[in-house]
XYZ file of C-alpha atoms in Angstrom:
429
model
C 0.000 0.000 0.000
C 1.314 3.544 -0.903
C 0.570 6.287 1.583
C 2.516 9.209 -0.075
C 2.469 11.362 3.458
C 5.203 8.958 4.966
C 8.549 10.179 4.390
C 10.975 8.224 2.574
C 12.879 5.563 4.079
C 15.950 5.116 4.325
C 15.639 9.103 5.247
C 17.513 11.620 3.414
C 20.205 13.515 5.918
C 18.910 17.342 5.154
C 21.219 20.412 6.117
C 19.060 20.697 9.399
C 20.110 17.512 10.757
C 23.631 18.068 9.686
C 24.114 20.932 11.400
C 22.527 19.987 14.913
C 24.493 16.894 14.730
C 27.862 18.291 14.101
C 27.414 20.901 16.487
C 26.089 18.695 19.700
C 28.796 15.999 18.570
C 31.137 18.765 19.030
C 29.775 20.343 21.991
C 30.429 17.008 23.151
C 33.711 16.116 22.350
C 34.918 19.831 23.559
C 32.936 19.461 27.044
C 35.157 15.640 27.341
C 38.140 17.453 26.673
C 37.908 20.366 28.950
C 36.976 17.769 31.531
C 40.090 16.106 31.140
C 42.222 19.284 31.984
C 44.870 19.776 30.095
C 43.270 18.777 26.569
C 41.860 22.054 25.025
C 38.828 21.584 23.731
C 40.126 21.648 19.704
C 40.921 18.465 19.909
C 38.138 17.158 21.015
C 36.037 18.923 18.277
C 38.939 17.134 15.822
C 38.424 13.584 17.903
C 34.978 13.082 17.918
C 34.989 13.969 14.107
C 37.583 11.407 13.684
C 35.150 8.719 15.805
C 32.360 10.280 13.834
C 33.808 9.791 10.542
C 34.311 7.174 7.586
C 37.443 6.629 8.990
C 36.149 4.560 11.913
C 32.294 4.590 12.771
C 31.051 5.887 9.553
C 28.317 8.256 11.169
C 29.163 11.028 8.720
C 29.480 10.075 5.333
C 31.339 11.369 2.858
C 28.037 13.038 1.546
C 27.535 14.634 4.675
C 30.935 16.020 4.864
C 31.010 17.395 1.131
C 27.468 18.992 2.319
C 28.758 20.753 5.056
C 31.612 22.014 3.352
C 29.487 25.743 3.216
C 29.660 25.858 6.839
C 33.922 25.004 6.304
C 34.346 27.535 4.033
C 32.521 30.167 6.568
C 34.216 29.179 9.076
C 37.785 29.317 7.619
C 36.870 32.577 6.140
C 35.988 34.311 9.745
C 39.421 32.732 10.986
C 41.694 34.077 8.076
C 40.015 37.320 7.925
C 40.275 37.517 11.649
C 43.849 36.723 11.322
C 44.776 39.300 8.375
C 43.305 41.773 10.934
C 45.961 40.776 13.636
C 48.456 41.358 11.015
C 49.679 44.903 11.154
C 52.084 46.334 8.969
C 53.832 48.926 10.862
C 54.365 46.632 13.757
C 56.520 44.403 11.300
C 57.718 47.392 10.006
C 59.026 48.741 12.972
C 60.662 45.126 14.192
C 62.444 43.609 11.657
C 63.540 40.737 13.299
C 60.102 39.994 13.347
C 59.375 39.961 9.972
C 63.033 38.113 9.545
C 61.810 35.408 11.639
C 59.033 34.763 9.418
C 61.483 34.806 6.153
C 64.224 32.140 8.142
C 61.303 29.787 9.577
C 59.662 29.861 6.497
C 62.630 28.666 4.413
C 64.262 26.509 6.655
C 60.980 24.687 6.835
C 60.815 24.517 2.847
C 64.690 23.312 2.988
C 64.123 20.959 5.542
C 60.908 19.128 4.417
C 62.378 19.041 0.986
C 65.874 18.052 1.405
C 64.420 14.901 3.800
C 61.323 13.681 1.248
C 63.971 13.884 -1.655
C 65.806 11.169 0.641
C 62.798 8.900 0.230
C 63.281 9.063 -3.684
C 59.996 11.666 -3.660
C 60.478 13.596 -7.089
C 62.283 16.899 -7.006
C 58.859 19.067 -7.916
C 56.448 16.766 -5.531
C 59.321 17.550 -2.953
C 59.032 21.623 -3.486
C 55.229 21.541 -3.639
C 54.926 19.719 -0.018
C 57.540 21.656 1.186
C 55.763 25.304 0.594
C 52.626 23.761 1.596
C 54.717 23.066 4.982
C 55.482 26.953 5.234
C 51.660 27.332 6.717
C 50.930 27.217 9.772
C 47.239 26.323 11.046
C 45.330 29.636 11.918
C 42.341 28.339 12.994
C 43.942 26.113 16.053
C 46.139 29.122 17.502
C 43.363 31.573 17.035
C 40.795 29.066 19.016
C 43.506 28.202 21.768
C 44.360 31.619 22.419
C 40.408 32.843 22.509
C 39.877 29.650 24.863
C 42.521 30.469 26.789
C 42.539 33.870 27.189
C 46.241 34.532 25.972
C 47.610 38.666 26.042
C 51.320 39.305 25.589
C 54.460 39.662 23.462
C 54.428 36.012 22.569
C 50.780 35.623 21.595
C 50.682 38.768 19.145
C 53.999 37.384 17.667
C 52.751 33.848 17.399
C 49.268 35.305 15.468
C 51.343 37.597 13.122
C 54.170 34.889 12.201
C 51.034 32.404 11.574
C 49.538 35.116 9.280
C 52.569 35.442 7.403
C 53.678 31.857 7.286
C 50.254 31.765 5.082
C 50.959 34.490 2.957
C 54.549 33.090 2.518
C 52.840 29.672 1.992
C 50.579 30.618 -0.374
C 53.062 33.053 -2.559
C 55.609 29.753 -2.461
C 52.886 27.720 -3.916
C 52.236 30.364 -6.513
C 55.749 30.720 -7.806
C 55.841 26.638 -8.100
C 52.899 26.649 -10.543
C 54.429 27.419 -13.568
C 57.279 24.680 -13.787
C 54.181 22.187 -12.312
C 52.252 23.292 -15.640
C 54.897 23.154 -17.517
C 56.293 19.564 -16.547
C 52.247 18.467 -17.604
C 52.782 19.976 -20.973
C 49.932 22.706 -20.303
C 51.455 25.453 -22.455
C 53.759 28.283 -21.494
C 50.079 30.609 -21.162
C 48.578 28.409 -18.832
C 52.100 28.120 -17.005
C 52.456 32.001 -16.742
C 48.901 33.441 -16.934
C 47.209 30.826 -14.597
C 49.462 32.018 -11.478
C 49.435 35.429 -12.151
C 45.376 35.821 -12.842
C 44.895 33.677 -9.592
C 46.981 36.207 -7.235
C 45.781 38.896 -9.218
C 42.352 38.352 -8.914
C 42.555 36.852 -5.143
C 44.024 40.319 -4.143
C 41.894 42.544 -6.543
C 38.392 40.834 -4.460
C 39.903 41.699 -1.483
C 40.651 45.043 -2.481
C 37.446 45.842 -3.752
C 35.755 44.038 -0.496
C 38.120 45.836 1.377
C 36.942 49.351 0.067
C 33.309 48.704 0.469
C 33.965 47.476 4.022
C 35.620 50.725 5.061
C 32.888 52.414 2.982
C 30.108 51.216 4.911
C 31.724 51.129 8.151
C 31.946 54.654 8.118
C 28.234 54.911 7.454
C 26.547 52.743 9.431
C 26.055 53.008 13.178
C 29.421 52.051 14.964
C 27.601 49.695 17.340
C 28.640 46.064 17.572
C 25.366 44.696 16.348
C 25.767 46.357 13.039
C 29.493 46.233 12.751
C 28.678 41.837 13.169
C 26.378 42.029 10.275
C 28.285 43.844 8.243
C 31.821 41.404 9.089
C 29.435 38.276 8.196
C 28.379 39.907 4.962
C 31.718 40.865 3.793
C 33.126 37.439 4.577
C 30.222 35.369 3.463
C 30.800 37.659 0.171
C 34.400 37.765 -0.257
C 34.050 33.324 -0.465
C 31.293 33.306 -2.675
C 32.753 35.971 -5.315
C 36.423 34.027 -5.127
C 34.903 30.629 -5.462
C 32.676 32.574 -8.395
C 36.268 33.682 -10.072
C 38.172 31.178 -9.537
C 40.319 32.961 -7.290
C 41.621 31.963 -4.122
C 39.289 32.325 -0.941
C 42.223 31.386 1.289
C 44.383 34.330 0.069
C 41.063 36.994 -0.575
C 40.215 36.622 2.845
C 43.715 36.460 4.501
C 44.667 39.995 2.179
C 41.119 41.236 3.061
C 41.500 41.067 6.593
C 45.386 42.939 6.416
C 43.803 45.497 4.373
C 41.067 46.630 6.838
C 43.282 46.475 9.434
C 46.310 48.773 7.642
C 43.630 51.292 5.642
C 41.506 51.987 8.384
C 43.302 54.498 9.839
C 40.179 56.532 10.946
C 39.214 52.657 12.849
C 35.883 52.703 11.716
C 35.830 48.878 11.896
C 35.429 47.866 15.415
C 38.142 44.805 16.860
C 36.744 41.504 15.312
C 34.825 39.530 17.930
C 32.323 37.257 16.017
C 31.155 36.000 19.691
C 29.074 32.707 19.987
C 27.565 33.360 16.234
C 31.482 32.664 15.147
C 31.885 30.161 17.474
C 29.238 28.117 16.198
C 30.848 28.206 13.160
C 34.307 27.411 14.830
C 32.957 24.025 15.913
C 31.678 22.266 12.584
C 34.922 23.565 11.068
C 37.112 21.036 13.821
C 34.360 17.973 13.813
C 34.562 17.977 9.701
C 37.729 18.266 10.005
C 38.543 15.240 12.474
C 36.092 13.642 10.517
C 38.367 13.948 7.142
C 41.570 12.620 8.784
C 42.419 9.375 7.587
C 44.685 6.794 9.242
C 45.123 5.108 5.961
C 46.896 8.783 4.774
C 49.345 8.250 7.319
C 49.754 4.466 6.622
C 50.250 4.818 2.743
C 52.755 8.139 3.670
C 55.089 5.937 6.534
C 57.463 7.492 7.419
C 57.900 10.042 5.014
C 54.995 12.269 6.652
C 56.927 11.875 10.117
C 60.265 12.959 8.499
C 58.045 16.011 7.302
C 56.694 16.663 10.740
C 60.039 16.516 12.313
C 61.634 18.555 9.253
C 59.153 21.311 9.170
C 59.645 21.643 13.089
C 63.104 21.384 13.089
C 63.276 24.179 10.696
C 60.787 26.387 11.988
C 62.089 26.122 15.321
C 65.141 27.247 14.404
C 64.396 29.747 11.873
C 62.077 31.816 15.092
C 64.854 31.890 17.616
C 65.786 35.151 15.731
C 62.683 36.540 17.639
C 65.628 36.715 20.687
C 66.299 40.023 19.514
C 62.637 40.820 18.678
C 61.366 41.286 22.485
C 61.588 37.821 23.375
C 64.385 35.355 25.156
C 65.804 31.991 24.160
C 62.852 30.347 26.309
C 60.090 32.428 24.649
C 61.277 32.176 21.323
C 61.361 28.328 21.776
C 57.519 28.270 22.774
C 56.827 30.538 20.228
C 57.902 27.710 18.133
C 55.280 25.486 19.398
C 52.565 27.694 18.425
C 53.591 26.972 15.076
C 53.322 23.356 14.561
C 49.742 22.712 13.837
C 49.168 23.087 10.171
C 45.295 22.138 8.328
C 43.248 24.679 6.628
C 45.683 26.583 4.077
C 47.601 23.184 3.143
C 44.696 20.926 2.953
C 42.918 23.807 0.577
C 46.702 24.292 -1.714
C 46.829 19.925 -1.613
C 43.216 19.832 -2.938
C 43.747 22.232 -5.547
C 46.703 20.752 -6.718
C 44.822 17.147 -6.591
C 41.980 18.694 -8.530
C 44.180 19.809 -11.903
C 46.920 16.762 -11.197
C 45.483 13.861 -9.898
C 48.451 11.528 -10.741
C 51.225 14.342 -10.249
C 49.357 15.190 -6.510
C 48.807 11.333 -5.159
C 51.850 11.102 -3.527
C 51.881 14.603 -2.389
C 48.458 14.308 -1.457
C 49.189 10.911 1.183
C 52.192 12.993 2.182
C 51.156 15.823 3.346
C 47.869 14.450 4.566
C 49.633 11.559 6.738
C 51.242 14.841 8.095
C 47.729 16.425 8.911
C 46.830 13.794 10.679
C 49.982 14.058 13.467
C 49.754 17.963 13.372
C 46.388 18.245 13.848
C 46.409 15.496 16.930
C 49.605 17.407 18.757
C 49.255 20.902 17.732
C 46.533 22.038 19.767
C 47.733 20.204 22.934
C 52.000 22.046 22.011
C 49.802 25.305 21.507
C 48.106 25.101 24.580
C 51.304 24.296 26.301
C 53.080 26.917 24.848
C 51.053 29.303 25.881
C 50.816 28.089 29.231
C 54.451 28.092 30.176
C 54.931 31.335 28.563
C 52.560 33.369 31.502
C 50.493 34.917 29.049
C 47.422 33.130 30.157
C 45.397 34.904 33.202
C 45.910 32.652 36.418
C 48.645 31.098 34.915
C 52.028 31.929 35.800
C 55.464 31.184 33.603
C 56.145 27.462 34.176
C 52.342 26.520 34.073
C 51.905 26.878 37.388
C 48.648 28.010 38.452
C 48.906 31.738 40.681
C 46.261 30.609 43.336
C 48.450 27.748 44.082
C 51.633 29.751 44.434
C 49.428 32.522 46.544
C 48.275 29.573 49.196
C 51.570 29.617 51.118
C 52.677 32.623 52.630
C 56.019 33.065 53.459
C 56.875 33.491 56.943
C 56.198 36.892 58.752
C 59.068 38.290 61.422
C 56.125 40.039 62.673
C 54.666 38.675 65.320
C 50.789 38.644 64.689
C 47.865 39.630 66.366
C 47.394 37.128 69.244
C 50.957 36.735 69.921
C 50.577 40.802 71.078
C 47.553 40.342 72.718
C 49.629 37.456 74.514
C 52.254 39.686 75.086
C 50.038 42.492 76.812
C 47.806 39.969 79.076
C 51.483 38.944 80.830
C-alpha cells in the first residue's frame, strides 16, 4: 500500500540535521576534553569527528561532509580574515627581526621538508610543492587556543602575526611553483604564466574591492557592535562566494582582506573583530569535519615520510624563530613561540586539494604525504599550543612554568612580625 504522506525511508540527511548533529557531537567532544584538563577543547572537536567519521564509525558520510563544506568555508573565512586583521604592517615594520623570523622559519621549513622527502626518492617538484605547503601554519587552532585560553602578551601577538605570514609566505611559495608544475604536464607556457598570475591577481583585486566597500560602509553605518557583526558576516560570506565565483583563491582573498582593513583603516571605523558565539558556532563544525576527514590510511600509505616532514618542518621552523631573541623575546620564549607553530590544516589541505583537482596523478603522492602529516599535526598541535602558551605566563591565572597563581598565593612566606594574638599574649602577661 502507498501512503505518499510517509517520508521516505531510508531518510535523506537534510542540512538541518547536519548541522545539529555536528554541532552537539562537538559540543560534546569539547565538554570531554575540557573535563580532562589539560586537553583544550580543539581536539576534542577534531576527535569526535575522527570517531564520527568514515574513517572509523562511519556516522558522517562522505556526503555529509562534502554537504557541510558551506559551513567550512565560513568558518575558515571568519578565521583568516580575523587573522589578516591581527596582522599589522607597521608593527613588522618597525621590528624587523620579526618579519626576519618569518622569512628564516619559512625557508628553513621549505629546505628541511624538501631536502628529507627527496631522501625517500619523492620527485624533485612533488618535494618543493609539499615543502611550501609546509610553510603554513594552522590559523584556525592558535586563534581558538588563544580565545579559549585567554592569551595577552608579546608572545601571543607574535605567534598570530608569524602564523599570518607563514600563510601568505605559503601561499606566494605555492604560486611561484605553478608554472614549472604546468609546464612539466605539458599545459602550455600561457597556462604556465597566466594561470598564477590571474589567480593572485584576482585573489588580491576581491579583497581590495571588499576591502573598500567594508571601510565604505563602516563609516556609514552606526558604529555599534550589532551592526558592525552584520556587516563582518556579509563581507566574509561575500568575499568566499565571489572568489569561489572567479576562480580565485578564498584562502588568500580573505587572509589579504583582513590585512587590508586592518592597515587602511586608519580613521578605525571597523570595530576589533569579535564574532562572539555566532562565530563560534561556526568554529565548531569547522574542527568535527575536520577530524572527521583525517584518515589513518593517509598516514599508513605516507610511513614514514609524513613523520620525516613533521620533524623537518619543526626542526626548521624552530630554528628559523629563535631570531625573535632580539625581537622582544628570550631563548625560552622564542622556543615556545615555536610550538605555536606546529599545527598546520586549513591553508595546506585547501593548496593539496587544488593541486589534486588539476593533477590527480602528479598530486597522489603529495596528497598521502602531506595528509599523513595532517593527521599528526592536527592530533599534537593544539595540545603544544596550549602548552606553549601556558608556560609562557600569558594566560590569566597562569604563571610562567604553568603553574597556576592561586596555588603559588596559598603559602605565605613566613612573617618576622609577630601577629595579632601573639601581642595580645604579650600584653595579658
Amino acid at each position: 500500500m502507498n501512503w505518499p504522506f510517509l517520508p521516505p525511508w531510508p531518510p535523506d540527511i537534510n542540512g538541518f540535521i547536519l548541522f545539529g548533529l555536528l554541532m552537539l557531537a562537538g559540543l560534546l567532544g569539547g565538554e570531554l576534553a575540557h573535563r580532562s584538563g589539560f586537553v583544550p577543547r580543539i581536539t576534542g572537536f577534531i576527535a569526535i569527528g575522527f570517531v564520527l567519521g568514515p574513517s572509523l564509525t562511519g556516522v558522517l558520510t562522505p556526503e555529509m561532509l562534502d554537504g557541510a563544506q558551506v559551513f567550512v568555508d565560513v568558518a575558515l573565512g571568519l578565521i583568516l580574515f580575523q587573522l589578516g586583521r591581527l596582522l599589522d604592517l607597521s608593527l613588522a615594520r618597525r621590528e624587523r627581526s620579526l618579519f626576519a623570523a618569518a622569512i628564516a622559519e619559512a625557508g628553513l621549513a621549505f629546505a628541511g621538508v624538501f631536502a628529507v622527502l627527496t631522501l625517500f626518492d619523492i620527485a624533485p617538484m612533488q618535494a618543493a610543492v609539499a615543502a611550501a605547503i609546509g610553510i603554513s601554519s594552522s590559523p584556525a587552532v592558535v586563534l581558538l587556543v588563544v580565545k579559549e585560553l585567554g592569551a595577552e602578551g608579546p608572545l601571543t601577538d607574535r605567534s598570530l602575526m608569524l602564523v599570518a605570514m607563514n600563510n601568505i609566505l605559503s601561499f606566494l611559495a605555492y604560486t611561484a611553483l605553478l608554472p614549472f608544475i604546468h609546464y612539466a604536464h605539458n599545459s602550455g607556457w600561457e597556462i604556465a604564466v597566466l594561470e598564477p598570475l590571474y589567480v593572485l591577481g584576482v585573489s588580491l583585486g576581491i579583497a581590495g574591492v571588499f576591502a573598500w566597500l567594508l571601510l565604505r560602509l563602516a563609516r556609514m553605518l552606526p558604529k555599534d557592535e550589532t551592526t558592525q557583526f552584520a556587516l563582518l558576516i556579509g563581507m566574509v560570506v561575500g568575499t568566499v562566494g565571489v572568489a569561489q565565483l572567479a576562480n580565485g583563491s578564498m584562502l588568500l582573498s580573505l587572509l589579504a582582506l583582513g590585512v587590508m582593513t586592518r592597515n587602511l583603516d586608519r580613521h578605525s571605523h571597523v570595530l576589533p573583530v569579535d564574532f562572539g558565539s555566532g562565530g563560534e558556532i561556526f568554529f565548531v563544525i569547522l574542527f568535527v569535519v575536520a577530524g572527521a576527514r583525517l584518515h589513518l590510511a593517509d598516514l599508513s600509505s605516507a610511513g614514514f615520510a609524513a613523520v620525516a616532514f613533521v620533524l623537518a618542518r619543526f626542526v626548521g621552523k624552530s630554528a628559523g624563530v629563535m631570531l625573535l631573541t632580539r625581537a622582544g623575546l628570550d631563548f625560552r620564549q622564542s622556543a615556545l613561540t615555536g610550538l605555536t607553530l606546529v599545527p598546520m590544516a586549513g591553508m595546506a589541505i585547501g593548496l593539496t586539494q587544488m593541486t589534486a583537482a588539476r593533477y590527480p596523478e602528479f598530486a597522489a603522492t603529495l596528497s598521502a604525504i602531506v595528509l599523513g602529516a595532517i593527521v599528526i599535526l592536527e592530533t599534537i598541535g593544539p595540545v603544544l599550543t596550549e602548552y606553549a602558551l601556558k608556560q609562557s605566563g600569558e594566560v590569566p591565572g597562569i604563571l610562567a612554568g604553568g603553574a597556576r597563581a592561586s596555588s603559588v598565593n596559598e603559602r605565605q612566606p613566613p612573617s618576622d612580625e609577630p601577629d595579632g594574638s601573639a601581642v595580645m599574649e604579650s600584653k595579658d602577661a
